[in-house]
Amino acid sequence: MTQVLGVDGCKGGWFSVSRNIEDRQLSSELLISFQDVISEKSKIIAVDIPIGFLDKAQKGGRACDKQAREVLGWPRQNSIFSPPVRGALECLAYEDALKANKRSSPEGIGISRQSFGLINKLREADALMTPSLQRRVRESHPELCFTKLNGEPIKQSKKTPEGSAIRKRLLKTVGFEEVISNVSYPRSKVQPDDILDACVLCWMAERIRMNEAKTLSSDPAQDSKGLRMEIWF
């Protein structure tokens, strides 16, 4: 079976939506670990998690984060957070991560609590990612995917009824009605917008496989592990 996979981090782990390239069949699953994600036999996996980290903090984060904000504009640019530097990933407390981030550059750039809130998943993914694996596992972002699908950024937040309805309508046009209409989990594990995000990431994974997607930069920088710091769009 040849499939592509879209994956969004959630409270219960990693929510995934896959599509069989041959017969177009969809399936979804709550995966517990990032190891489970990369073990999936998928040609391309598009995941909403930063891949590649700076060693020295820069204002606005990685170049691809800044480029993503430029594409999304106001107010959706706020959905792109600046990841911590790699040296802060092992910190267990926000205050320690904040200090590590500030120490990494003369400008004393910190990190947001939103960014630190994902640090366990950032650490988990970074521990497994390699340049070789990155040929198959690509970083993307749901709001950029919805922008591509819609033709322009969606002004309404996915957390609002109107914003959710717009995203559902778009996903139905590319064949994801089965998932968004029939799949549900306890909100303590998977939020409704996690399902929408995984669907649109699956759509992006298919575009990547078909050479219809591109990175925000034609020459993305590499981090100290040799990982390309890029976001697919």
Short mmCIF file of C-alpha atoms in Angstrom, two decimals, residues 13-206:
data_model
loop_
_atom_site.label_atom_id
_atom_site.label_comp_id
_atom_site.label_asym_id
_atom_site.label_seq_id
_atom_site.Cartn_x
_atom_site.Cartn_y
_atom_site.Cartn_z
CA GLY A 13 -0.06 12.15 21.27
CA TRP A 14 -0.07 12.58 17.50
CA PHE A 15 -3.27 12.47 15.47
CA SER A 16 -2.77 11.14 11.95
CA VAL A 17 -4.82 10.98 8.75
CA SER A 18 -3.58 8.86 5.86
CA ARG A 19 -4.72 8.49 2.27
CA ASN A 20 -4.01 5.53 0.03
CA ILE A 21 -2.67 6.95 -3.20
CA GLU A 22 -4.07 4.13 -5.35
CA ASP A 23 -7.67 3.79 -4.16
CA ARG A 24 -8.01 7.15 -2.31
CA GLN A 25 -9.16 5.42 0.88
CA LEU A 26 -8.74 7.38 4.09
CA SER A 27 -7.90 6.22 7.58
CA SER A 28 -7.14 7.97 10.83
CA GLU A 29 -5.39 6.98 14.04
CA LEU A 30 -4.21 8.42 17.33
CA LEU A 31 -0.51 7.57 17.55
CA ILE A 32 1.10 7.64 20.96
CA SER A 33 4.69 8.59 20.10
CA PHE A 34 6.71 10.21 17.34
CA GLN A 35 8.39 6.85 16.90
CA ASP A 36 4.96 5.52 15.93
CA VAL A 37 4.66 8.38 13.43
CA ILE A 38 7.91 7.67 11.62
CA SER A 39 7.23 3.93 11.70
CA GLU A 40 4.19 4.44 9.46
CA LYS A 41 4.89 3.06 5.98
CA SER A 42 4.13 6.30 4.22
CA LYS A 43 5.88 7.79 1.20
CA ILE A 44 5.57 11.29 2.62
CA ILE A 45 4.64 12.43 6.13
CA ALA A 46 3.69 16.08 6.60
CA VAL A 47 3.81 17.02 10.28
CA ASP A 48 3.06 20.21 12.17
CA ILE A 49 6.19 20.29 14.31
CA PRO A 50 9.40 22.29 13.85
CA ILE A 51 12.19 20.29 12.25
CA GLY A 52 15.59 21.87 12.71
CA PHE A 53 16.56 24.30 15.47
CA LEU A 54 18.77 27.33 15.80
CA ASP A 55 21.72 27.20 18.21
CA LYS A 56 21.62 30.98 18.69
CA ALA A 57 18.27 32.70 19.09
CA GLN A 58 17.23 35.19 16.43
CA LYS A 59 14.42 37.71 16.57
CA GLY A 60 11.38 36.14 14.93
CA GLY A 61 12.88 32.65 15.02
CA ARG A 62 14.09 30.68 12.03
CA ALA A 63 14.00 32.24 8.56
CA CYS A 64 11.15 29.89 7.58
CA ASP A 65 9.09 31.05 10.56
CA LYS A 66 9.47 34.68 9.46
CA GLN A 67 8.58 33.77 5.88
CA ALA A 68 5.48 31.89 7.03
CA ARG A 69 4.25 34.93 8.94
CA GLU A 70 4.72 37.08 5.85
CA VAL A 71 2.55 34.70 3.82
CA LEU A 72 -0.21 34.53 6.43
CA GLY A 73 -0.36 38.21 7.34
CA TRP A 74 -2.56 39.57 10.11
CA PRO A 75 -4.08 37.95 12.13
CA ARG A 76 -3.07 34.38 11.18
CA GLN A 77 0.64 35.19 11.48
CA ASN A 78 0.17 34.74 15.22
CA SER A 79 -0.24 30.99 14.66
CA ILE A 80 3.48 30.73 13.82
CA PHE A 81 5.55 30.57 16.99
CA SER A 82 9.33 30.81 17.24
CA PRO A 83 10.77 27.49 18.45
CA PRO A 84 13.32 27.45 21.26
CA VAL A 85 16.99 27.02 20.44
CA ARG A 86 18.24 23.45 20.58
CA GLY A 87 20.07 24.11 23.85
CA ALA A 88 16.75 24.83 25.57
CA LEU A 89 15.04 21.59 24.51
CA GLU A 90 16.22 19.63 27.53
CA CYS A 91 14.88 22.16 30.04
CA LEU A 92 11.97 20.89 32.13
CA ALA A 93 10.82 24.24 33.52
CA TYR A 94 9.82 27.32 31.57
CA GLU A 95 12.12 29.58 33.57
CA ASP A 96 15.13 27.38 32.73
CA ALA A 97 14.23 27.22 29.03
CA LEU A 98 13.78 30.99 28.98
CA LYS A 99 17.25 31.50 30.49
CA ALA A 100 18.85 29.02 28.08
CA ASN A 101 17.26 30.75 25.12
CA LYS A 102 18.37 34.18 26.33
CA ARG A 103 21.95 32.97 26.95
CA SER A 104 22.25 31.71 23.39
CA SER A 105 22.54 35.15 21.78
CA PRO A 106 23.78 38.63 22.72
CA GLU A 107 20.27 40.03 22.19
CA GLY A 108 18.87 37.96 25.08
CA ILE A 109 15.91 36.67 23.06
CA GLY A 110 13.46 34.60 25.10
CA ILE A 111 10.68 32.18 24.19
CA SER A 112 6.94 32.33 24.72
CA ARG A 113 5.02 30.07 27.06
CA GLN A 114 3.20 28.78 23.96
CA SER A 115 6.50 27.63 22.56
CA PHE A 116 7.56 26.01 25.84
CA GLY A 117 4.18 24.27 26.04
CA LEU A 118 5.25 22.12 23.09
CA ILE A 119 8.76 21.42 24.31
CA ASN A 120 8.11 17.75 25.14
CA LYS A 121 6.97 17.09 21.57
CA LEU A 122 9.79 19.20 20.16
CA ARG A 123 12.31 17.20 22.16
CA GLU A 124 10.69 13.90 21.19
CA ALA A 125 10.72 14.66 17.47
CA ASP A 126 14.20 16.18 17.42
CA ALA A 127 15.69 13.14 19.13
CA LEU A 128 14.58 10.97 16.18
CA MET A 129 14.93 13.27 13.18
CA THR A 130 17.90 12.81 10.86
CA PRO A 131 18.73 14.32 7.45
CA SER A 132 17.98 10.94 5.89
CA LEU A 133 14.58 10.70 7.56
CA GLN A 134 13.78 14.25 6.49
CA ARG A 135 13.52 13.04 2.92
CA ARG A 136 10.26 11.43 3.99
CA VAL A 137 9.17 13.48 7.02
CA ARG A 138 8.49 17.12 6.13
CA GLU A 139 7.57 20.07 8.30
CA SER A 140 4.43 21.91 7.27
CA HIS A 141 1.87 24.12 8.99
CA PRO A 142 -1.93 23.78 8.85
CA GLU A 143 -2.61 27.49 8.38
CA LEU A 144 -0.24 27.60 5.41
CA CYS A 145 -1.93 24.50 4.00
CA PHE A 146 -5.37 26.06 4.37
CA THR A 147 -4.03 29.23 2.75
CA LYS A 148 -2.93 27.21 -0.27
CA LEU A 149 -6.24 25.35 -0.39
CA ASN A 150 -8.29 28.54 -0.01
CA GLY A 151 -6.20 30.68 -2.31
CA GLU A 152 -5.62 33.23 0.46
CA PRO A 153 -5.26 33.23 4.26
CA ILE A 154 -8.43 32.52 6.24
CA LYS A 155 -9.01 35.47 8.55
CA GLN A 156 -11.26 33.61 10.97
CA SER A 157 -9.60 31.49 13.67
CA LYS A 158 -10.09 27.74 13.48
CA LYS A 159 -11.32 27.94 17.09
CA THR A 160 -14.43 29.90 16.05
CA PRO A 161 -17.57 28.28 14.58
CA GLU A 162 -17.20 30.31 11.38
CA GLY A 163 -13.51 29.49 10.99
CA SER A 164 -14.13 25.81 11.61
CA ALA A 165 -16.98 25.75 9.07
CA ILE A 166 -14.81 27.38 6.40
CA ARG A 167 -12.04 24.81 6.91
CA LYS A 168 -14.48 21.90 6.86
CA ARG A 169 -15.99 23.16 3.62
CA LEU A 170 -12.55 23.40 2.03
CA LEU A 171 -11.58 19.90 3.17
CA LYS A 172 -14.75 18.44 1.68
CA THR A 173 -13.70 19.75 -1.73
CA VAL A 174 -10.55 17.59 -1.58
CA GLY A 175 -12.19 14.43 -0.32
CA PHE A 176 -11.91 14.49 3.48
CA GLU A 177 -15.62 14.56 4.37
CA GLU A 178 -15.50 10.98 5.69
CA VAL A 179 -12.95 11.89 8.34
CA ILE A 180 -14.31 15.27 9.43
CA SER A 181 -17.88 13.95 9.61
CA ASN A 182 -17.31 10.58 11.28
CA VAL A 183 -14.16 10.76 13.41
CA SER A 184 -14.28 12.01 16.99
CA TYR A 185 -12.25 11.50 20.15
CA PRO A 186 -12.55 12.68 23.73
CA ARG A 187 -11.38 16.30 23.79
CA SER A 188 -8.89 15.34 26.49
CA LYS A 189 -7.01 13.49 23.73
CA VAL A 190 -7.93 15.05 20.35
CA GLN A 191 -9.55 18.42 19.77
CA PRO A 192 -11.86 18.91 16.75
CA ASP A 193 -9.37 21.30 15.13
CA ASP A 194 -6.61 18.67 15.47
CA ILE A 195 -8.65 16.50 13.10
CA LEU A 196 -9.01 19.34 10.58
CA ASP A 197 -5.31 20.13 10.79
CA ALA A 198 -4.27 16.50 10.23
CA CYS A 199 -6.58 16.31 7.20
CA VAL A 200 -5.11 19.37 5.54
CA LEU A 201 -1.59 18.15 6.33
CA CYS A 202 -2.46 14.86 4.62
CA TRP A 203 -3.56 16.88 1.59
CA MET A 204 -0.23 18.73 1.69
CA ALA A 205 1.70 15.44 1.97
CA GLU A 206 0.01 14.31 -1.22
#
